[in-house]
Coordinates of C-alpha atoms in Angstrom, one line a residue:
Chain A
X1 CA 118.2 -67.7 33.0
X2 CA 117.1 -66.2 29.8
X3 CA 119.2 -67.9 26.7
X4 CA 119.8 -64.6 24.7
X5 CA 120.9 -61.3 26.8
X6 CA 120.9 -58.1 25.6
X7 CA 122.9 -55.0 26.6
X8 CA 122.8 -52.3 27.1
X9 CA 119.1 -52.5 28.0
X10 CA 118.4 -49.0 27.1
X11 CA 120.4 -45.7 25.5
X12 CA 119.8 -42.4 24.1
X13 CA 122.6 -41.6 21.8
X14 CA 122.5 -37.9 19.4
X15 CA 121.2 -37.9 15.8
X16 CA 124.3 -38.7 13.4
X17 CA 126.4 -40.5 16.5
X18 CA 127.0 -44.2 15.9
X19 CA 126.2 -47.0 18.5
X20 CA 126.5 -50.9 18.9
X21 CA 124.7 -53.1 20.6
X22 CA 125.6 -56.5 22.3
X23 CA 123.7 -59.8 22.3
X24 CA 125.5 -62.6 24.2
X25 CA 123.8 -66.3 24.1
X26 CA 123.9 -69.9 25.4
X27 CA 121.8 -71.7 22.7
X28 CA 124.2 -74.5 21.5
X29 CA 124.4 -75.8 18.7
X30 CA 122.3 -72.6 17.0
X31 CA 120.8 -72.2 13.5
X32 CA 121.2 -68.8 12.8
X33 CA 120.9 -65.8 14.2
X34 CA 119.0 -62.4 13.8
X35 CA 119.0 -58.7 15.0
X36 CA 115.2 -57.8 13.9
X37 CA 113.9 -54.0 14.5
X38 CA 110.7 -53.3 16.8
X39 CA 109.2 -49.8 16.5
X40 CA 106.8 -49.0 18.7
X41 CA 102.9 -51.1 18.6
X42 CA 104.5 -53.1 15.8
X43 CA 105.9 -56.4 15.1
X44 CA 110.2 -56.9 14.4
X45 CA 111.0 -56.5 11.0
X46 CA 114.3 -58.5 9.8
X47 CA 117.4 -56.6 9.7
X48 CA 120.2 -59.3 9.3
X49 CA 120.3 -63.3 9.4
X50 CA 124.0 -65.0 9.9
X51 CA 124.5 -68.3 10.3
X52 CA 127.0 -69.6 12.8
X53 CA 129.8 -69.8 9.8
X54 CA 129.2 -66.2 9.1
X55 CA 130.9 -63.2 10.8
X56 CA 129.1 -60.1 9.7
X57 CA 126.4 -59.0 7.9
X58 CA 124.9 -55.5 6.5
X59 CA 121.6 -53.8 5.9
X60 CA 122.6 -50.4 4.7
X61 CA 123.4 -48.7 7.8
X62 CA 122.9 -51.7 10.4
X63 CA 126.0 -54.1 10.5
X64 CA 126.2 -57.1 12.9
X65 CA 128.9 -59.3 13.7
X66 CA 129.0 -62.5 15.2
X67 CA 131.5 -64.6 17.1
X68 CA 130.7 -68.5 17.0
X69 CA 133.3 -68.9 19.7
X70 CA 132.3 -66.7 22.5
X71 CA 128.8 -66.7 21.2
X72 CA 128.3 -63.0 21.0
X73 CA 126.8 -60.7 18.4
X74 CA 126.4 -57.2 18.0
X75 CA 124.1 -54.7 15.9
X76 CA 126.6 -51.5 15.0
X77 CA 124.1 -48.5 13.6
X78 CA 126.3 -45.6 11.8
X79 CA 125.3 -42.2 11.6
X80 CA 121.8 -42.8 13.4
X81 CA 118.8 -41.1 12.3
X82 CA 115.9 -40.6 14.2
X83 CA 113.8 -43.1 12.5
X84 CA 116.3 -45.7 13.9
X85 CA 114.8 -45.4 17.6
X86 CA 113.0 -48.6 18.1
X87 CA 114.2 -51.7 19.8
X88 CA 116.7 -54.2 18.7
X89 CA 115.7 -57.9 19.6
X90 CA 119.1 -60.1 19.1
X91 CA 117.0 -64.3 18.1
X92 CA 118.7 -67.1 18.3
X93 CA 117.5 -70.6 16.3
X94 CA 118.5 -73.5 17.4
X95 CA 120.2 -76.3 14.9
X96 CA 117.1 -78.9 16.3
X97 CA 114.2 -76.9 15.7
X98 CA 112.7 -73.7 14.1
X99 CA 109.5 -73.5 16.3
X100 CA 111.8 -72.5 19.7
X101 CA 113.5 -69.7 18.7
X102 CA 115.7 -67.8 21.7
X103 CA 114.7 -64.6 21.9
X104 CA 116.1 -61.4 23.7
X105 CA 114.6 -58.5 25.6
X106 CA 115.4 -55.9 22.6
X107 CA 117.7 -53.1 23.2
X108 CA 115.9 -49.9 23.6
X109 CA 117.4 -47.0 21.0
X110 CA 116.1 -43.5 21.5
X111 CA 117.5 -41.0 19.0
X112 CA 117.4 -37.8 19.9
X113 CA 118.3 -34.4 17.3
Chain B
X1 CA 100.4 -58.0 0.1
X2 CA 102.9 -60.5 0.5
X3 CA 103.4 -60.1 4.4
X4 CA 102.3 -61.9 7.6
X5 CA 98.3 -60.0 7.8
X6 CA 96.9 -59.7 11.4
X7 CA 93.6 -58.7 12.4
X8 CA 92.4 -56.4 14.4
X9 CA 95.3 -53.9 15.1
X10 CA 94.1 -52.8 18.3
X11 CA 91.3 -54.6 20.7
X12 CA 89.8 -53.2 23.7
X13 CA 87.3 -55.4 25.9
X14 CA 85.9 -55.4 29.3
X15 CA 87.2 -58.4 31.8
X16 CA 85.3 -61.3 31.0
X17 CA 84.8 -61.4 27.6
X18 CA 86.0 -63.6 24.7
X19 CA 88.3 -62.4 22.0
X20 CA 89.2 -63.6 18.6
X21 CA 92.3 -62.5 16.4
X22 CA 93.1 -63.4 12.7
X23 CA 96.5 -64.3 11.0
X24 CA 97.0 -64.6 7.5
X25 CA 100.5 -65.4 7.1
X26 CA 102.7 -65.8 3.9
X27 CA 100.9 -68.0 1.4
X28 CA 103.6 -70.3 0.7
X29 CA 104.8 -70.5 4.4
X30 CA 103.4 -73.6 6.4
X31 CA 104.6 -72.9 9.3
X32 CA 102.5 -70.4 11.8
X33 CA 103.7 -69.4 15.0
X34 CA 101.9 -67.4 17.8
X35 CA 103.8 -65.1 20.4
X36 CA 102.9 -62.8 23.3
X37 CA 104.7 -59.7 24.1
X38 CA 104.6 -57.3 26.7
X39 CA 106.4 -54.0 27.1
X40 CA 109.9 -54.3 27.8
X41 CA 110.1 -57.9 27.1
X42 CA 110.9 -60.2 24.0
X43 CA 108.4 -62.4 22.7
X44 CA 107.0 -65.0 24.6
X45 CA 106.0 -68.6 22.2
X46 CA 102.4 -69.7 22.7
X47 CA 102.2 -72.4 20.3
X48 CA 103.2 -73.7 16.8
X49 CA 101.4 -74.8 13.8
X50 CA 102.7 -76.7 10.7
X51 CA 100.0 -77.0 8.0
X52 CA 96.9 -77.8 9.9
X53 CA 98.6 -79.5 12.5
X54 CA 99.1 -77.6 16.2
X55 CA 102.3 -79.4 16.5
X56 CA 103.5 -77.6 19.8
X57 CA 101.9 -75.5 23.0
X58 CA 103.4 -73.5 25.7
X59 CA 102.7 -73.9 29.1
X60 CA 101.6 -70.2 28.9
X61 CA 98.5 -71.0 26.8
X62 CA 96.0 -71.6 29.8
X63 CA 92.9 -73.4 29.0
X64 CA 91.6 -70.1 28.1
X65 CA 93.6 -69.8 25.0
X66 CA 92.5 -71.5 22.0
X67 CA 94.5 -71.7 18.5
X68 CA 93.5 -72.9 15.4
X69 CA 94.7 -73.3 11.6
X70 CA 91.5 -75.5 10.1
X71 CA 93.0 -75.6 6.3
X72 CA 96.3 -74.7 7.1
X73 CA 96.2 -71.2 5.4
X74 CA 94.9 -68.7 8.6
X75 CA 94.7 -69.1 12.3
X76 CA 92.7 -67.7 14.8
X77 CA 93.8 -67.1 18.7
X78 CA 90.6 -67.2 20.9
X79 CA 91.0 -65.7 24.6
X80 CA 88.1 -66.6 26.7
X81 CA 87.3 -65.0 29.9
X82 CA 89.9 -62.4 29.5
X83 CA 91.8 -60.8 32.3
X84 CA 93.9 -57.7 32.7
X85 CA 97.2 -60.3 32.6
X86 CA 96.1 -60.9 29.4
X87 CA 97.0 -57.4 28.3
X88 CA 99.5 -57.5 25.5
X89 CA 100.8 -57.4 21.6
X90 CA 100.2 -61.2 20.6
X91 CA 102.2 -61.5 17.2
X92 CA 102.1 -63.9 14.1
X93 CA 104.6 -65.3 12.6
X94 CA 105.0 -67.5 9.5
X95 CA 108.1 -69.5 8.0
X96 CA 108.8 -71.5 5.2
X97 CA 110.4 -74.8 4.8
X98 CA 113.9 -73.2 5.0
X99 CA 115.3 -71.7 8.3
X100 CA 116.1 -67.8 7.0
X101 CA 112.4 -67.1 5.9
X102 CA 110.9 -66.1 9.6
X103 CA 108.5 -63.4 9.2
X104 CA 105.7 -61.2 11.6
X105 CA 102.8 -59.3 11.6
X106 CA 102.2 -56.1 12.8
X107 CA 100.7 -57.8 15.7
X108 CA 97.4 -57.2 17.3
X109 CA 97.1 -54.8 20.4
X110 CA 94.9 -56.4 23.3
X111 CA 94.0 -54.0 26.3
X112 CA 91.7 -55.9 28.8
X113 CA 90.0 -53.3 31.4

């Protein structure tokens, strides 16, 4: 069973609408955690890092929260432009190690006008 | 250019042949990290470097695989033999001492046919 899942897997939401995504995880004890942006034939770019005594963090429009206790996370977009389709890979890090990193599948955003 | 470098982009070669890619990662990061990807799917860990050192491989780098980081700085990913399994983005990434600094390439494009 994979350590990070991701959900939903895929959506299609309208230019301007807002939309979160949900990360839930098992690693324990964990590091940090990161949402990181994956457009299409290229690598994930960093969006937000939170460590496990942090509850949200912002990149401009991108906001994630995270919840220690029930080990979930979510990526909130506002006001999504198209540039924002891509996928959204939720990584966990571990407090033992920085070279096993739990990653998810991504959540696939299409934005459509 | 202060990013994680990878070279080529895009590879295309016929079943059977070898194949070499390049990362130069951040200068002052000493830690190197290969990954495979393939569509749909979060990155997959092939193996670890810190300094010159291949500290860690996973059991997904077959004997056919090859990494290596002679003074520490670059790293090159051989594939010998390739097959069409082998089709996928394999990505660089490079961190520093500290846990937050985790950075990739653009990744490099493999299509085996």
């Amino acid at each position: 069973k994979n350590q990070v899942e991701q959900s939903p897997q895929s959506l299609i939401i309208l230019e301007g609408k807002n939309c979160t995504l949900q990360c839930n995880y098992t690693v324990s004890p964990f590091s940090n955690l990161r949402w990181y942006k994956q457009d299409t034939g290229r690598g994930p770019v960093s969006l937000t890092i939170m460590t496990f005594s942090e509850n949200t963090k912002s990149n401009g429009r991108y906001t994630a929260t995270l919840d220690a206790d029930t080990k979930q996370s979510s990526l909130h977009i506002t006001a999504s432009q198209l540039s924002d389709s891509a996928s959204y890979i939720c990584v966990v890090s571990p407090s033992y190690g920085n070279n096993r990193l739990a990653f998810g599948k991504g959540n696939q955003v299409v934005v459509i006008p | 250019d202060t990013g994680v470098s990878q070279d080529p982009r895009h590879k295309i070669t016929k079943r059977g042949q070898n194949v070499t890619f390049r990362c130069d990662p951040i200068s002052e990061h000493n830690r190197l990290y290969w990954y495979r990807q393939t569509l749909g799917q979060g990155p997959e860990f092939l193996t670890y470097f810190q300094n010159e050192a291949q500290l860690e491989k996973s059991r997904l780098l077959s004997d056919r695989f090859s990494a290596e980081r002679p003074k520490g700085s670059f790293s090159t990913l051989e594939i010998q033999r390739t097959e069409q399994g082998d089709s996928a983005m394999y990505l660089c990434a490079s961190s520093g001492t500290g846990k937050n600094g985790y950075t990739f390439g653009s990744g490099t494009r493999l299509t085996v046919v």
